[in-house]
Structures are given as structure tokens and as C-alpha cells.
Short mmCIF file of C-alpha atoms and ligand atoms in Angstrom, two decimals:
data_model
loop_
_atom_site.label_atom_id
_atom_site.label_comp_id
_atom_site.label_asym_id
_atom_site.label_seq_id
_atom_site.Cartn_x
_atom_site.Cartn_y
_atom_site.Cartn_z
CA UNK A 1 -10.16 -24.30 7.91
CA UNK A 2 -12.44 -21.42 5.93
CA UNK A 3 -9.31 -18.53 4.80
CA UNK A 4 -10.84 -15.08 5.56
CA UNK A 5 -10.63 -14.03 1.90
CA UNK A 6 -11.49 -17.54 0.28
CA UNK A 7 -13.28 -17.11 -3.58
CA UNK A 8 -12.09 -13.28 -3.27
CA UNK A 9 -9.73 -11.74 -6.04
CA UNK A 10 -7.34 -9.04 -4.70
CA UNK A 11 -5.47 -6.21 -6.87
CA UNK A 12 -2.40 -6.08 -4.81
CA UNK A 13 0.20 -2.83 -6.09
CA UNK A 14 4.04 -2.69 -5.38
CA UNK A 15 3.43 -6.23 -4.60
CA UNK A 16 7.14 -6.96 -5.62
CA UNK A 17 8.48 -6.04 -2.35
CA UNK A 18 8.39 -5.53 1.28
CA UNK A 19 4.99 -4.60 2.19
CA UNK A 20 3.00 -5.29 -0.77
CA UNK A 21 4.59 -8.77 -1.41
CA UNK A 22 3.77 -9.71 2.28
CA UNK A 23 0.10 -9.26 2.03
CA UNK A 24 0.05 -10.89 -1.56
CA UNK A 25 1.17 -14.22 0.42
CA UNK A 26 -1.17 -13.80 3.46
CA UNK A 27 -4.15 -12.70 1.11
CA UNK A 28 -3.05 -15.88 -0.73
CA UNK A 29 -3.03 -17.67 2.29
CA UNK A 30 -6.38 -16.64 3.47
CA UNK A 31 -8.10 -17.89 0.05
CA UNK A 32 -7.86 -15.06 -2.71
CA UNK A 33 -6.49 -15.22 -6.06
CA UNK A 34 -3.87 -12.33 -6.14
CA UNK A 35 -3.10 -10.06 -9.26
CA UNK A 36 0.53 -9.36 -7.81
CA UNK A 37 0.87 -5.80 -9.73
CA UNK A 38 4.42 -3.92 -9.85
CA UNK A 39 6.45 -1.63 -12.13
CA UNK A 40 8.93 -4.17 -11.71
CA UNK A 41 7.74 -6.75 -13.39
CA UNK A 42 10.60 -9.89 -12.33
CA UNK A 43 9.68 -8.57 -8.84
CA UNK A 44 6.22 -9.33 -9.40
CA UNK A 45 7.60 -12.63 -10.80
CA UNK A 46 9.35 -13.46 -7.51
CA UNK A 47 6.41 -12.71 -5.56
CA UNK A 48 3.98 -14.66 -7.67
CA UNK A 49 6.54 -17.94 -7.37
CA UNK A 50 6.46 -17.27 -3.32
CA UNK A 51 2.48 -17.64 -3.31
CA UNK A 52 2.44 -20.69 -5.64
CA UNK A 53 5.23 -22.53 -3.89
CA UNK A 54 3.05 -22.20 -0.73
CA UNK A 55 -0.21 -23.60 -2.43
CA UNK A 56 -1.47 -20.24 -3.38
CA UNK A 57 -2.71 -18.58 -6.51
CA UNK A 58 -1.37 -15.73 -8.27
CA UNK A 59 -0.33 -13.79 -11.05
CA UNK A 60 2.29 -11.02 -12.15
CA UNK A 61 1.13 -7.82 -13.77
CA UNK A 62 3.80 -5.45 -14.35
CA UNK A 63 1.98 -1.92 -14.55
CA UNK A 64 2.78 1.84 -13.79
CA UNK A 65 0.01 2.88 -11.17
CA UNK A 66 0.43 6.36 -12.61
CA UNK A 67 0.02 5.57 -16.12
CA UNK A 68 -3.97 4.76 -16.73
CA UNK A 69 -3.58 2.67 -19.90
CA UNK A 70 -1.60 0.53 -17.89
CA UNK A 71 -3.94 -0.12 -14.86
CA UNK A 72 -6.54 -0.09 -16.98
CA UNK A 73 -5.10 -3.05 -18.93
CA UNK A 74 -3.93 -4.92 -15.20
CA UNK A 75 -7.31 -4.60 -13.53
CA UNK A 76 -8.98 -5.63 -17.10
CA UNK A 77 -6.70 -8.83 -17.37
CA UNK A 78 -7.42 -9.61 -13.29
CA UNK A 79 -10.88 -9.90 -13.90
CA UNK A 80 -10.34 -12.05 -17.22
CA UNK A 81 -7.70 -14.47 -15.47
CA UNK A 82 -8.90 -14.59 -11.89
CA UNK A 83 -12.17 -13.91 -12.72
CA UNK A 84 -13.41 -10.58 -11.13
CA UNK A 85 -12.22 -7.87 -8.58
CA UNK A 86 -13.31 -7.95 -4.43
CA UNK A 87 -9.92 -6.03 -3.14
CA UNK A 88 -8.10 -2.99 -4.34
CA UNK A 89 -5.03 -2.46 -2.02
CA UNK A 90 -3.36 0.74 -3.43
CA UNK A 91 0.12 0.02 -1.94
CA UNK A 92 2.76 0.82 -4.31
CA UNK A 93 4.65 4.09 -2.75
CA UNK A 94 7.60 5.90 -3.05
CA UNK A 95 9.27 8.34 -1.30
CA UNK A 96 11.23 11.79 -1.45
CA UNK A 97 14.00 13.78 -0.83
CA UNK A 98 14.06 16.89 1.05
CA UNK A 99 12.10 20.27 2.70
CA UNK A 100 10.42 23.14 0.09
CA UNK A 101 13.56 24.83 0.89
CA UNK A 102 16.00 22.25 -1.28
CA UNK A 103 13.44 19.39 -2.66
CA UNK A 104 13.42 18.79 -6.42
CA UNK A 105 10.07 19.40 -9.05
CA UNK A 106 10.79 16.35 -10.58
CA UNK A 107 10.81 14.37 -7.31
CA UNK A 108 7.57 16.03 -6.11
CA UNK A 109 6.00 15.09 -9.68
CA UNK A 110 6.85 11.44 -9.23
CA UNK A 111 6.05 11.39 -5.60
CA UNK A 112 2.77 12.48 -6.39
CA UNK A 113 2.35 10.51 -9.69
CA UNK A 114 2.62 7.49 -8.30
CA UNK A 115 1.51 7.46 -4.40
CA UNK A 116 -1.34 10.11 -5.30
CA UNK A 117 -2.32 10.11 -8.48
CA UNK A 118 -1.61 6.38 -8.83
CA UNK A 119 -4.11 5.48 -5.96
CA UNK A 120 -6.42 7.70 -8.16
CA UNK A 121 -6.34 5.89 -11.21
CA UNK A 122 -6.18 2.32 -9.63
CA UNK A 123 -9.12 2.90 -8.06
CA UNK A 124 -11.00 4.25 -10.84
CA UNK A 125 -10.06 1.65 -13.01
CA UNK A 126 -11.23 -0.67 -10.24
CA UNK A 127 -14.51 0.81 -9.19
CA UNK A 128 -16.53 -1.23 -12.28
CA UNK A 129 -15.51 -4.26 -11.26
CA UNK A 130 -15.68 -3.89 -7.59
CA UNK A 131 -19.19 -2.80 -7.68
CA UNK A 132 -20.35 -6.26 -9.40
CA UNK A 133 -20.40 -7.94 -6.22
CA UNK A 134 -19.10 -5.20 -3.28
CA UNK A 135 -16.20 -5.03 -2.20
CA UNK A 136 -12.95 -3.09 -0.36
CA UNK A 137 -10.24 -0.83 -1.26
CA UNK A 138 -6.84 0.22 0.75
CA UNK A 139 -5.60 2.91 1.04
CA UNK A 140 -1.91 3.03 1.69
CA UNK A 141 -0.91 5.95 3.67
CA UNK A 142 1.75 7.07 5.99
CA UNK A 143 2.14 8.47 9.45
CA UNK A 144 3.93 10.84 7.13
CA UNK A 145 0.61 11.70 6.27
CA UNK A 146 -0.41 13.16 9.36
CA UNK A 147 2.61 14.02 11.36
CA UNK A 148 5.83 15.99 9.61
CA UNK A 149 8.35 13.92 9.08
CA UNK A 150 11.79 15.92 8.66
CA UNK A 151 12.53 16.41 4.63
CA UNK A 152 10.37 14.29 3.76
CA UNK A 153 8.09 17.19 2.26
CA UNK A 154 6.51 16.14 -0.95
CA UNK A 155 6.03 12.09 0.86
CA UNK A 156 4.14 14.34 3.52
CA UNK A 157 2.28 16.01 1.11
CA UNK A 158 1.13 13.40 -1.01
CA UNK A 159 0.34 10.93 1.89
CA UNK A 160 -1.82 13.77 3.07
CA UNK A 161 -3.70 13.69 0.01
CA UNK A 162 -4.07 10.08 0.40
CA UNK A 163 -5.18 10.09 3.63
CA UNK A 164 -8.10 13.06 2.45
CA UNK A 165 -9.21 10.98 -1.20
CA UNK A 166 -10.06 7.97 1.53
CA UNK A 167 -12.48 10.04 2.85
CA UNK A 168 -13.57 11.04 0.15
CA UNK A 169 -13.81 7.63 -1.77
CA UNK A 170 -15.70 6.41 1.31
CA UNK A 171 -18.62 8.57 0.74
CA UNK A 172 -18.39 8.36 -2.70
CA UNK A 173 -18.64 4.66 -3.46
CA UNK A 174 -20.80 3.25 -0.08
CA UNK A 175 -23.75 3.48 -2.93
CA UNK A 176 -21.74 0.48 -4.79
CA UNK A 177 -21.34 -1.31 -1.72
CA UNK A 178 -17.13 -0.65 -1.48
CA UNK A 179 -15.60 0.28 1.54
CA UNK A 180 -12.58 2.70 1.83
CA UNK A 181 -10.12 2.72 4.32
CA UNK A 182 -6.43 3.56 4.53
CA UNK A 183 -3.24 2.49 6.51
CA UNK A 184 -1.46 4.52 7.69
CA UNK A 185 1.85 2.73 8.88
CA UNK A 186 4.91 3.39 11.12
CA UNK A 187 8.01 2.75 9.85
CA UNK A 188 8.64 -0.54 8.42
CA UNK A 189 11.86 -1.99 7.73
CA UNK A 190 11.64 -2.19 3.73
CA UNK A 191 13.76 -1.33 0.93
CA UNK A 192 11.78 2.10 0.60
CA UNK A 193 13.16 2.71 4.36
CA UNK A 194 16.79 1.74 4.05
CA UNK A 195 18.30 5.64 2.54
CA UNK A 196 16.32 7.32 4.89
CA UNK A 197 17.19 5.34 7.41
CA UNK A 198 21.13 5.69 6.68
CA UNK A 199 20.95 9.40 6.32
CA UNK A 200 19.43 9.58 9.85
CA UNK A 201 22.38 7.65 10.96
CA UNK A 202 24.83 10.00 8.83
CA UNK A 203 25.76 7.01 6.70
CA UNK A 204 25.26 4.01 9.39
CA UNK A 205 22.19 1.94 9.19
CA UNK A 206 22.21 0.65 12.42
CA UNK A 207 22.57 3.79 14.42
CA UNK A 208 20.00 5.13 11.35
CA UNK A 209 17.68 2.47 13.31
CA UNK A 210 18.41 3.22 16.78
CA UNK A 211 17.35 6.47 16.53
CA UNK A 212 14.18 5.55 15.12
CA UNK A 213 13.52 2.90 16.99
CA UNK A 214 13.81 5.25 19.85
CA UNK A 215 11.17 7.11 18.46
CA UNK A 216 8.33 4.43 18.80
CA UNK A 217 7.02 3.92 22.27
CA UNK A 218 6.56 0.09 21.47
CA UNK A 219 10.21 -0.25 21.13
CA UNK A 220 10.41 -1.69 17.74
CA UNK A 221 9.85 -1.03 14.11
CA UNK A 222 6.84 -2.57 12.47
CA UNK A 223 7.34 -5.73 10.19
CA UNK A 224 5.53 -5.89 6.23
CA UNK A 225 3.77 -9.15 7.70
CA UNK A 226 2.60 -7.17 10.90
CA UNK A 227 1.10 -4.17 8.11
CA UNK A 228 -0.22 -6.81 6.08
CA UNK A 229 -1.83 -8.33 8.93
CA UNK A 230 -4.05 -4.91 9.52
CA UNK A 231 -4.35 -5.31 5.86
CA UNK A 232 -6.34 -8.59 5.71
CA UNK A 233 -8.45 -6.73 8.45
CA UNK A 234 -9.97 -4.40 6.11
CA UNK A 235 -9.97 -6.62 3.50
CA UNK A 236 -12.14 -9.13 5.00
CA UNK A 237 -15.49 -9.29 6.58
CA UNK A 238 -13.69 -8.79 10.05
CA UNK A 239 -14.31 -5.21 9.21
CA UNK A 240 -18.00 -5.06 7.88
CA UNK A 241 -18.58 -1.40 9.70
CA UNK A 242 -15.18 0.47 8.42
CA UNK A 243 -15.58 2.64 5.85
CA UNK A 244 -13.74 6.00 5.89
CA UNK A 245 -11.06 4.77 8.64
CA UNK A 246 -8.06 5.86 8.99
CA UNK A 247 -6.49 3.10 10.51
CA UNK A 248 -2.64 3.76 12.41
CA UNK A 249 -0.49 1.13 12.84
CA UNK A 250 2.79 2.94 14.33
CA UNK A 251 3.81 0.98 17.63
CA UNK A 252 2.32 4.45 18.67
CA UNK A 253 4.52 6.63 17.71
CA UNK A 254 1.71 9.44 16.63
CA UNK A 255 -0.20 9.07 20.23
CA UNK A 256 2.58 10.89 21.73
N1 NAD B 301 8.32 1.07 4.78
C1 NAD B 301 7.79 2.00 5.54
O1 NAD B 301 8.35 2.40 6.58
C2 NAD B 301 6.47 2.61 5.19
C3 NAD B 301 5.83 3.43 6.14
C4 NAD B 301 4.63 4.01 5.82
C5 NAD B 301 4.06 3.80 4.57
N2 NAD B 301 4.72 3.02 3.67
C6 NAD B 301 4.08 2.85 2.37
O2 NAD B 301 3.87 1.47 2.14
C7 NAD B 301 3.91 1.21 0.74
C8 NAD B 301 4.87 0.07 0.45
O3 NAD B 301 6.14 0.44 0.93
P1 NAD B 301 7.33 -0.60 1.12
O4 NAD B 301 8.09 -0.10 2.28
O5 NAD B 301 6.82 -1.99 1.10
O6 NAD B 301 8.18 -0.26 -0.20
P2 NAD B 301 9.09 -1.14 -1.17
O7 NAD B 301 9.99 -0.16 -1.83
O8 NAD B 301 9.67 -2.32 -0.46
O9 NAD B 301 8.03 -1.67 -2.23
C9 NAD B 301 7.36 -0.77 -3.08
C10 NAD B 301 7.05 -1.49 -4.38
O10 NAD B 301 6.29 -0.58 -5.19
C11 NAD B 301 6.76 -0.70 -6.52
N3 NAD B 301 6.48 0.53 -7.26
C12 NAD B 301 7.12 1.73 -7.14
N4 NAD B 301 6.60 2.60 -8.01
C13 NAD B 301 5.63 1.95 -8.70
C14 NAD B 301 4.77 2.32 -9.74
N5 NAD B 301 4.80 3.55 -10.29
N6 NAD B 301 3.88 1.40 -10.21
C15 NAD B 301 3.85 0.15 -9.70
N7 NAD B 301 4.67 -0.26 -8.70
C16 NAD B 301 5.55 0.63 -8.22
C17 NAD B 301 8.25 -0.95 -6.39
O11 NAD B 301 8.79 -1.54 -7.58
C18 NAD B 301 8.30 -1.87 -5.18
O12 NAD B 301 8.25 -3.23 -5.57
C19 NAD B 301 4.28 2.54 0.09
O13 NAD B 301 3.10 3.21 -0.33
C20 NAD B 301 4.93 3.31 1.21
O14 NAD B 301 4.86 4.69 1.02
C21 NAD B 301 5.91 2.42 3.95
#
């Protein structure tokens, strides 16, 4: 059967865990050759050795997204190994600590650096390539993007600004034929999740959960393969007419 993504090359960052490793098999699975891109670069290595080992194709860049000379070297080597660029999927995240009243600089500088500026310079790195033949970039945001979240300040912030630069980027690059659209997910049960998670629960994970579970009308959290799912979406052809989208996927938890 035809994969939704066959002869495409994806740009896949923070694809050494949770999230970002889960579409890297499923765009893998649907056909595309996968530039699995993460700081951590024996992460990336696990990730790439998931996608072969189920038929797939793949390789391990290990880049900062917030250091240009690096992206500019990963998106540079994708199109020399896998030969060209169709999907961007500006994934790689982190999160923060705290309200303005008690957060650190230094947190809100990397918090920005990397889920901000990061989606910045992956894209622009991106854009030559991706205008050869058209093609699709994601955006990852964050309910925490358009809801407060309790001290989660700078995350809010910076998700914000990712959420506005997909609008942006949409009207920008339609002329090149690449559509923009972003994510903007519910909590998923990741690594990035687990301390924030066990603060809510002063220290225990699983009441840490059952409050936020209790939080989403669908009465779970989401799953990376459910995210990556929405992911393939507006990677593929399945969503020819998105461009500009700002797509929730939060068991509903902001349509309260
Ligand atoms: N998990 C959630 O509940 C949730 C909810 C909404 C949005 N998100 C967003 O989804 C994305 C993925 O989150 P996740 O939960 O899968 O996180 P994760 O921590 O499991 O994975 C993030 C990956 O990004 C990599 N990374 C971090 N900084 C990087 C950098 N500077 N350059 C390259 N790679 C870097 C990490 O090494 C890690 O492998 C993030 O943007 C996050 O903000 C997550």
C-alpha cells in the first residue's frame, strides 16, 4: 500500500525522544526518509536504529536548533544524504520554571533560544530547499501557547510567539508553495512532562497525573503517537488547504 509521505524527506527536531521520535517512525512508516535531528546526538542514534529495524530510512544529526551554523550544516547534509527537503517539523522544545515574579533570565533565554528562536532558524535554513519542489513546515506549539498555564511563564511566552511566527510564516512563504501550520498539543506524557507533572503532585507522579488528567474533558492524556498522528496530517497531502492553522490537539481541554 502507497505510505502518505512516500519519496518525501522530513527534517524531524528533538527527534530523540517522546514526541519527536514518534513521528520520525510513523513519517518513516508512511514512506519518507527522516533526518532524525537532536542535541542529543546517541538519542538521535536510538531513534534512527528504531526506524531502520522497522524497514525504514533514517539518519542522526545531532544539532542545536538555536545555534544557526549548526542547522545550517543538518539541513545542508539532509539534502546531500537523503536527497532534498519536503517537511520541516520544528519540534524540539523545552520548558521552564516559574511566574515573572520568581523565574530565572537564564531560563527565559534558553526557553526562548531554543523553542523560539530555534523554530526561527530551522526554518530559515530550510526555506531554500523546501521551495525546490513545495513543501510543509510544523510548527510545534503548546496549549501553553494560548491558555496560562501556572509558572510556566517564559514556556507561555515563547509558545505564544510560536503560535504568532506560524502566521506569519504562512503568509510569508505560500509564494514558494510551503505551507505553515502549528500543533498545538495537550499534555503528553513525555520526559519534558515528568517534573512538572511531580511538582503538581507535590513530589508524587501519579497524583501529579490525576490532577491533570482531571483537567482534560476526554479523560486522558494525549500519547507522542496520537500528536504524531495530527503530525503526518499536515505533513501530507491530507491537508492540501491548511496553511496558517493552528491546529489543537488537547482531549479538549482549551474548549472549556
Ligand atoms: N509533552 C507535552 O506535554 C507537550 C505539550 C505541548 C507541547 N509539547 C512540545 O512538544 C515538543 C516535544 O516535546 P516532548 O514532550 O516530546 O519532549 P522530550 O523532552 O521528550 O523531547 C524533546 C527532545 O528535544 C531535544 N532538544 C532539546 N533542546 C534541543 C535543542 N536545543 N536542539 C535540538 N534538540 C533539542 C531533546 O534532547 C529531546 O530529545 C516540544 O516543543 C514541547 O514543548 C509537549
Amino acid at each position: 500500500m502507497a505510505g502518505k509521505l512516500d519519496g518525501r524527506v522530513a527534517f524531524i527536531t528533538g527527534a530523540g525522544s517522546g514526541i519527536g521520535r514518534a513521528a520520525a517512525e510513523l513519517f518513516a512508516a508512511e514512506g519518507a526518509a527522516v533526518a532524525v535531528v537532536d542535541l542529543n546526538g546517541e538519542a538521535a542514534e536510538e531513534t534512527v536504529a528504531k526506524v531502520v529495524a522497522e524497514g525504514g530510512r533514517a539518519v542522526a544529526l545531532a544539532a542545536n536548533v538555536a545555534v544557526a551554523a549548526d542547522v545550517e550544516a543538518a539541513v545542508a547534509r539532509t539534502v546531500e544524504e537523503l536527497g532534498g527537503l519536503d517537511v520541516l517539523y520544528n519540534n524540539a522544545g523545552v520548558d521552564s520554571r516559574g511566574s515573572v515574579a520568581d523565574a530565572e533570565e537564564a531560563d527565559w533565554d534558553r526557553c526562548f533560544n531554543v523553542n523560539a528562536k530555534g523554530t526561527f532558524l530551522c526554518s530559515r535554513a530550510a526555506v531554500p530547499p523546501l521551495s525546490v519542489r513545495g513543501g510543509t513546515i510544523i510548527n510545534q506549539g503548546s496549549v501553553a501557547g494560548l491558555v496560562a498555564v501556572p509558572n510556566f511563564a517564559a514556556y507561555c511566552a515563547a509558545k505564544g510567539a510560536v503560535v504568532a511566527l506560524t502566521r506569519s510564516m504562512a503568509i510569508d512563504l505560500a509564494p514558494r508553495r510551503i505551507r505553515v501550520n502549528a500543533i498545538c498539543p495537550g499534555t503528553v506524557f513525555t520526559p519534558l512532562m515528568e517534573p512538572m507533572l511531580r511538582a503538581r503532585g507535590d513530589g508524587d507522579l501519579e497524583a501529579g497525573l490525576a490532577k491533570t488528567v482531571a483537567k482534560y474533558p476526554i479523560g486522558h492524556l494525549g500519547s507522542p503517537e496520537e500528536i504524531a498522528r495530527v503530525a503526518l496530517f499536515l505533513a501530507g497531502d491530507d491537508s492540501s488547504f491548511l496553511t496558517g492553522s493552528i491546529v489543537t490537539a488537547d482531549g479538549g481541554m482549551t474548549a472549556q
